[in-house]
Amino acid sequence: MIKLEKPVDIPQILQDKQREWTDHLLALVSKYGSYKDIPKEEKDSALKHYRHKDITTPLFDSSHQKCAFCEGS
């Protein structure tokens, strides 16, 4: 198991877009009744923002360039 070193600073894009992204996801949950009932394409579209390099790079760095779940590169 990898010991994660949590980044101290929240990526700026998360600070700037948190409300917008959260509101969009909550609107989908409201529209479909639950998170699990959101159609895959819409869910993927709503979550794609979290793959932004300013978010993924610090996470990857915090896990020593490995997947935190499987420890693969």
Backbone as JSON, one array per atom type, in Angstrom:
{
  "sequence": "MIKLEKPVDIPQILQDKQREWTDHLLALVSKYGSYKDIPKEEKDSALKHYRHKDITTPLFDSSHQKCAFCEGS",
  "N": [[0.84, -1.18, 0.0], [0.51, 2.22, -0.8], [1.75, 5.02, 0.87], [0.11, 7.95, 1.03], [0.9, 11.3, 0.28], [-0.72, 13.93, 1.04], [-1.54, 16.69, -0.96], [-0.97, 20.06, 0.04], [-2.14, 22.42, -0.9], [-5.2, 23.25, -2.47], [-5.99, 22.59, -5.79], [-6.15, 25.37, -8.01], [-8.07, 25.38, -10.06], [-10.05, 23.72, -9.01], [-10.88, 25.24, -6.85], [-11.92, 27.43, -8.23], [-13.97, 26.32, -9.83], [-15.55, 24.71, -8.25], [-18.22, 25.18, -7.18], [-19.77, 25.43, -9.56], [-19.35, 22.92, -10.86], [-20.23, 21.14, -8.9], [-22.91, 21.96, -8.57], [-23.89, 21.29, -11.11], [-23.64, 18.48, -11.13], [-25.32, 17.85, -8.96], [-27.73, 18.71, -10.02], [-28.11, 16.82, -12.02], [-28.41, 14.53, -10.44], [-30.78, 15.21, -9.16], [-32.48, 15.33, -11.38], [-32.49, 12.66, -12.31], [-33.0, 11.18, -10.06], [-31.17, 9.68, -8.55], [-27.63, 9.25, -8.04], [-26.59, 6.89, -9.16], [-28.4, 6.38, -11.16], [-27.98, 8.17, -13.18], [-27.46, 8.5, -16.61], [-24.71, 6.89, -18.27], [-23.21, 8.38, -20.23], [-23.91, 11.05, -19.65], [-23.08, 11.2, -17.0], [-20.31, 10.72, -17.28], [-19.63, 12.99, -18.74], [-20.19, 14.99, -16.87], [-18.28, 14.46, -14.97], [-15.82, 14.64, -16.2], [-14.29, 16.91, -15.91], [-12.76, 16.62, -13.65], [-10.55, 15.28, -14.44], [-8.7, 17.04, -15.22], [-5.45, 18.3, -15.85], [-4.3, 19.92, -13.87], [-5.43, 18.93, -11.62], [-5.05, 16.15, -11.66], [-2.25, 15.86, -11.82], [-1.06, 16.75, -9.27], [-2.24, 14.76, -7.66], [-1.21, 12.38, -8.72], [1.48, 12.86, -8.25], [1.44, 12.79, -5.47], [1.19, 10.14, -4.95], [3.53, 8.95, -5.58], [3.92, 8.69, -8.35], [2.33, 6.52, -9.06], [-0.61, 4.44, -9.35], [-2.93, 4.94, -6.82], [-4.57, 2.92, -5.97], [-3.97, 0.38, -7.2], [-1.27, 0.42, -7.39], [0.03, 0.43, -9.79], [1.86, 1.66, -12.63]],
  "CA": [[0.0, 0.0, 0.0], [1.28, 3.46, -0.9], [1.41, 6.09, 1.82], [-0.14, 9.16, 0.25], [1.28, 12.59, 0.83], [-1.79, 14.81, 0.57], [-1.1, 18.06, -1.29], [-1.45, 21.07, 0.99], [-2.97, 23.4, -1.6], [-6.26, 22.78, -3.36], [-5.74, 23.16, -7.12], [-6.92, 26.58, -8.28], [-9.25, 25.07, -10.88], [-11.08, 23.2, -8.11], [-11.4, 26.38, -6.1], [-12.69, 28.28, -9.13], [-15.09, 25.63, -10.46], [-16.23, 23.82, -7.31], [-19.66, 25.42, -7.12], [-20.36, 25.13, -10.87], [-19.31, 21.48, -11.1], [-21.09, 20.49, -7.9], [-24.3, 22.25, -8.91], [-24.26, 20.52, -12.3], [-23.81, 17.09, -10.72], [-26.52, 17.77, -8.13], [-28.88, 18.85, -10.91], [-28.3, 15.51, -12.65], [-28.96, 13.64, -9.41], [-32.18, 15.6, -9.0], [-33.2, 14.97, -12.61], [-32.61, 11.21, -12.47], [-33.43, 10.56, -8.81], [-30.02, 9.22, -7.78], [-26.36, 9.28, -8.78], [-26.42, 5.65, -9.93], [-29.35, 6.36, -12.27], [-27.57, 9.1, -14.23], [-26.91, 7.76, -17.75], [-23.25, 6.88, -18.31], [-22.67, 9.49, -21.03], [-24.08, 12.3, -18.91], [-22.22, 11.13, -15.81], [-18.93, 10.91, -17.75], [-19.49, 14.39, -19.12], [-20.2, 15.8, -15.64], [-17.09, 14.17, -14.16], [-14.6, 14.77, -17.0], [-13.51, 18.06, -15.44], [-11.85, 16.2, -12.59], [-9.35, 14.71, -15.06], [-7.86, 18.18, -15.61], [-4.05, 18.06, -15.45], [-4.0, 20.62, -12.62], [-5.96, 18.1, -10.54], [-4.45, 14.81, -11.69], [-0.8, 15.9, -11.59], [-0.74, 16.69, -7.83], [-2.64, 13.47, -7.11], [-0.23, 11.4, -9.18], [2.71, 13.15, -7.51], [1.27, 12.4, -4.06], [1.25, 8.68, -4.85], [4.83, 8.53, -6.11], [3.74, 8.37, -9.78], [1.65, 5.23, -9.19], [-2.02, 4.4, -9.01], [-3.08, 4.76, -5.37], [-5.36, 1.71, -5.71], [-3.32, -0.88, -7.6], [0.17, 0.68, -7.37], [0.56, 0.32, -11.14], [2.37, 2.93, -13.2]],
  "C": [[0.89, 1.24, 0.0], [0.81, 4.43, 0.16], [1.28, 7.37, 1.0], [0.31, 10.39, 1.02], [0.31, 13.61, 0.27], [-1.24, 16.2, 0.26], [-1.74, 19.06, -0.34], [-2.44, 22.02, 0.31], [-4.01, 22.71, -2.49], [-5.98, 23.4, -4.73], [-6.68, 24.34, -7.41], [-8.18, 26.28, -9.09], [-10.37, 24.49, -10.03], [-11.7, 24.33, -7.28], [-12.32, 27.22, -6.97], [-13.98, 27.63, -9.62], [-15.92, 24.77, -9.52], [-17.74, 23.99, -7.32], [-20.34, 25.01, -8.43], [-20.44, 23.62, -11.11], [-20.23, 20.73, -10.15], [-22.56, 20.72, -8.22], [-24.77, 21.44, -10.12], [-24.51, 19.06, -11.93], [-25.07, 16.92, -9.86], [-27.79, 17.91, -8.97], [-29.16, 17.53, -11.63], [-28.89, 14.51, -11.66], [-30.44, 13.94, -9.21], [-33.02, 15.16, -10.2], [-33.48, 13.47, -12.7], [-32.97, 10.47, -11.17], [-32.3, 10.04, -7.94], [-28.78, 9.27, -8.67], [-26.24, 8.05, -9.68], [-27.34, 5.58, -11.14], [-29.02, 7.37, -13.38], [-27.0, 8.28, -15.38], [-25.4, 7.95, -17.86], [-22.67, 8.07, -19.07], [-22.78, 10.82, -20.29], [-23.19, 12.33, -17.67], [-20.76, 11.38, -16.2], [-18.67, 12.37, -18.11], [-19.4, 15.3, -17.87], [-18.92, 15.62, -14.83], [-15.77, 14.39, -14.91], [-13.7, 15.9, -16.52], [-12.45, 17.65, -14.41], [-10.6, 15.51, -13.13], [-8.4, 15.8, -15.54], [-6.45, 17.97, -15.06], [-3.68, 18.77, -14.15], [-4.54, 19.88, -11.4], [-5.22, 16.77, -10.5], [-2.96, 14.82, -11.39], [-0.45, 15.88, -10.1], [-1.13, 15.35, -7.19], [-1.64, 12.39, -7.47], [1.09, 11.6, -8.43], [2.63, 12.67, -6.06], [1.35, 10.9, -3.86], [2.51, 8.11, -5.5], [4.73, 8.0, -7.54], [3.1, 7.01, -10.02], [0.17, 5.4, -8.89], [-2.15, 4.12, -7.51], [-3.84, 3.48, -5.02], [-4.57, 0.43, -6.01], [-1.79, -0.79, -7.59], [0.83, 0.45, -8.72], [1.0, 1.69, -11.64], [1.4, 3.51, -14.2]]
}
